[in-house]
Amino acid sequence: QVQLVESGGGLVQPGGSLELSCAASGIIFSTYVMDWYRQAPGKQRELVASVSSGGSTSYVDSVKGRFTISRDNAKNTVYLQMNSLKPEDTAVYYCVARRNPFTYWGQGTQVTVSS
C-alpha cells in the first residue's frame, strides 16, 4: 500500500517561510521522481517543483529563487522549502511520486499566505 503523507502547511505572513515535508511508504522511494503540485481556489492544479531520482531539480518560473525542492532517500522524504512567500502562493500543496507507469498522490496540505 502506497502512502504519501504531507506535513508542514499552515498560515504564514507575506515574506515568511514554510517547509513542507512528504513522507513516502510502500514504494522504492529512490527510484521515483518526486513532485510538488499546488491548486489554488478556482485555478487549475500546477506543477511547482520536481526532483529526479538522480537529484536534478526543476521549478515553475513563479517560484524560482524562492522555493527549493530536495529529497532524503534514507528517510523516504521529499521537502519543499518555501521562502519569501506571497499571497498568490496560497494553495493546497500535493506531493506526487512518479515512475512510469505509476503515479501516486498525497492528500495535500493547505498553505495560506495572509497578513
Short mmCIF file of C-alpha atoms in Angstrom, two decimals:
data_model
loop_
_atom_site.label_atom_id
_atom_site.label_comp_id
_atom_site.label_asym_id
_atom_site.label_seq_id
_atom_site.Cartn_x
_atom_site.Cartn_y
_atom_site.Cartn_z
CA GLN A 1 0.00 0.00 0.00
CA VAL A 2 1.49 3.29 -1.13
CA GLN A 3 1.19 6.28 1.18
CA LEU A 4 2.37 9.84 0.71
CA VAL A 5 1.82 11.96 3.81
CA GLU A 6 2.39 15.72 3.58
CA SER A 7 3.01 17.95 6.57
CA GLY A 8 4.21 21.45 7.35
CA GLY A 9 1.44 23.56 5.89
CA GLY A 10 -0.19 26.42 7.74
CA LEU A 11 -0.78 30.14 7.90
CA VAL A 12 2.16 32.46 7.31
CA GLN A 13 2.53 36.19 6.71
CA PRO A 14 3.75 37.53 3.36
CA GLY A 15 7.53 37.34 3.22
CA GLY A 16 7.61 34.40 5.59
CA SER A 17 8.83 30.84 5.16
CA LEU A 18 7.47 27.33 5.46
CA GLU A 19 8.95 23.92 4.84
CA LEU A 20 6.70 21.16 3.57
CA SER A 21 7.59 17.51 4.02
CA CYS A 22 6.25 14.41 2.33
CA ALA A 23 6.97 11.00 3.80
CA ALA A 24 6.57 8.09 1.41
CA SER A 25 5.97 4.43 2.13
CA GLY A 26 5.16 1.40 0.03
CA ILE A 27 7.45 2.41 -2.85
CA ILE A 28 11.15 2.16 -3.62
CA PHE A 29 11.46 5.87 -2.98
CA SER A 30 14.90 6.38 -4.51
CA THR A 31 13.66 5.25 -7.94
CA TYR A 32 10.77 7.71 -8.17
CA VAL A 33 10.60 11.25 -9.46
CA MET A 34 9.05 13.39 -6.74
CA ASP A 35 6.91 16.43 -7.50
CA TRP A 36 5.13 19.16 -5.60
CA TYR A 37 1.91 20.40 -7.18
CA ARG A 38 -0.44 23.08 -5.91
CA GLN A 39 -4.01 24.09 -6.52
CA ALA A 40 -5.37 27.47 -5.60
CA PRO A 41 -9.12 28.12 -5.28
CA GLY A 42 -10.71 28.43 -8.70
CA LYS A 43 -7.47 27.59 -10.52
CA GLN A 44 -6.03 24.55 -12.22
CA ARG A 45 -3.54 22.37 -10.45
CA GLU A 46 0.03 23.29 -11.40
CA LEU A 47 3.40 21.62 -11.10
CA VAL A 48 5.57 23.69 -8.76
CA ALA A 49 8.80 21.71 -8.49
CA SER A 50 10.31 18.33 -9.32
CA VAL A 51 13.33 16.34 -8.22
CA SER A 52 14.50 13.36 -10.22
CA SER A 53 15.80 10.10 -8.80
CA GLY A 54 19.27 11.44 -9.52
CA GLY A 55 18.65 14.72 -7.73
CA SER A 56 18.08 17.06 -10.68
CA THR A 57 15.56 19.77 -9.91
CA SER A 58 13.18 21.99 -11.86
CA TYR A 59 10.76 24.76 -10.92
CA VAL A 60 7.88 26.73 -12.33
CA ASP A 61 9.03 30.26 -13.13
CA SER A 62 6.87 31.88 -10.46
CA VAL A 63 8.78 30.16 -7.61
CA LYS A 64 12.34 30.15 -8.98
CA GLY A 65 14.74 31.66 -6.47
CA ARG A 66 12.19 31.36 -3.64
CA PHE A 67 11.41 27.63 -3.36
CA THR A 68 13.82 24.71 -3.05
CA ILE A 69 12.91 21.07 -3.51
CA SER A 70 15.11 18.37 -2.01
CA ARG A 71 14.95 14.70 -1.15
CA ASP A 72 16.40 12.42 1.51
CA ASN A 73 16.36 8.88 0.19
CA ALA A 74 17.44 7.49 3.56
CA LYS A 75 14.28 8.93 5.12
CA ASN A 76 11.99 8.36 2.11
CA THR A 77 11.09 12.04 2.33
CA VAL A 78 10.87 14.96 -0.07
CA TYR A 79 10.88 18.57 1.09
CA LEU A 80 9.79 21.91 -0.29
CA GLN A 81 11.42 24.89 1.38
CA MET A 82 9.36 27.98 0.60
CA ASN A 83 10.82 31.43 1.29
CA SER A 84 9.59 34.95 0.54
CA LEU A 85 6.06 33.68 0.41
CA LYS A 86 3.41 35.73 -1.39
CA PRO A 87 -0.38 35.72 -1.11
CA GLU A 88 -0.52 34.13 -4.56
CA ASP A 89 1.29 31.09 -3.16
CA THR A 90 -1.84 30.28 -1.19
CA ALA A 91 -2.99 26.82 -2.27
CA VAL A 92 -3.29 23.19 -1.33
CA TYR A 93 0.10 21.61 -1.95
CA TYR A 94 0.30 17.98 -3.07
CA CYS A 95 3.20 15.56 -3.07
CA VAL A 96 3.39 13.22 -6.10
CA ALA A 97 5.55 10.18 -6.77
CA ARG A 98 6.09 9.17 -10.41
CA ARG A 99 7.75 6.17 -12.02
CA ASN A 100 6.30 5.06 -15.32
CA PRO A 101 3.56 3.77 -15.40
CA PHE A 102 2.77 4.61 -11.79
CA THR A 103 1.71 7.94 -10.27
CA TYR A 104 0.74 8.37 -6.64
CA TRP A 105 -0.71 11.46 -4.95
CA GLY A 106 -0.77 12.58 -1.37
CA GLN A 107 -3.86 14.12 0.21
CA GLY A 108 -2.46 17.63 0.28
CA THR A 109 -1.60 20.26 2.85
CA GLN A 110 -3.02 23.79 2.97
CA VAL A 111 -0.67 26.76 2.74
CA THR A 112 -2.20 30.17 3.37
CA VAL A 113 -0.18 33.36 2.97
CA SER A 114 -2.00 36.28 4.51
CA SER A 115 -1.48 39.17 6.87
#
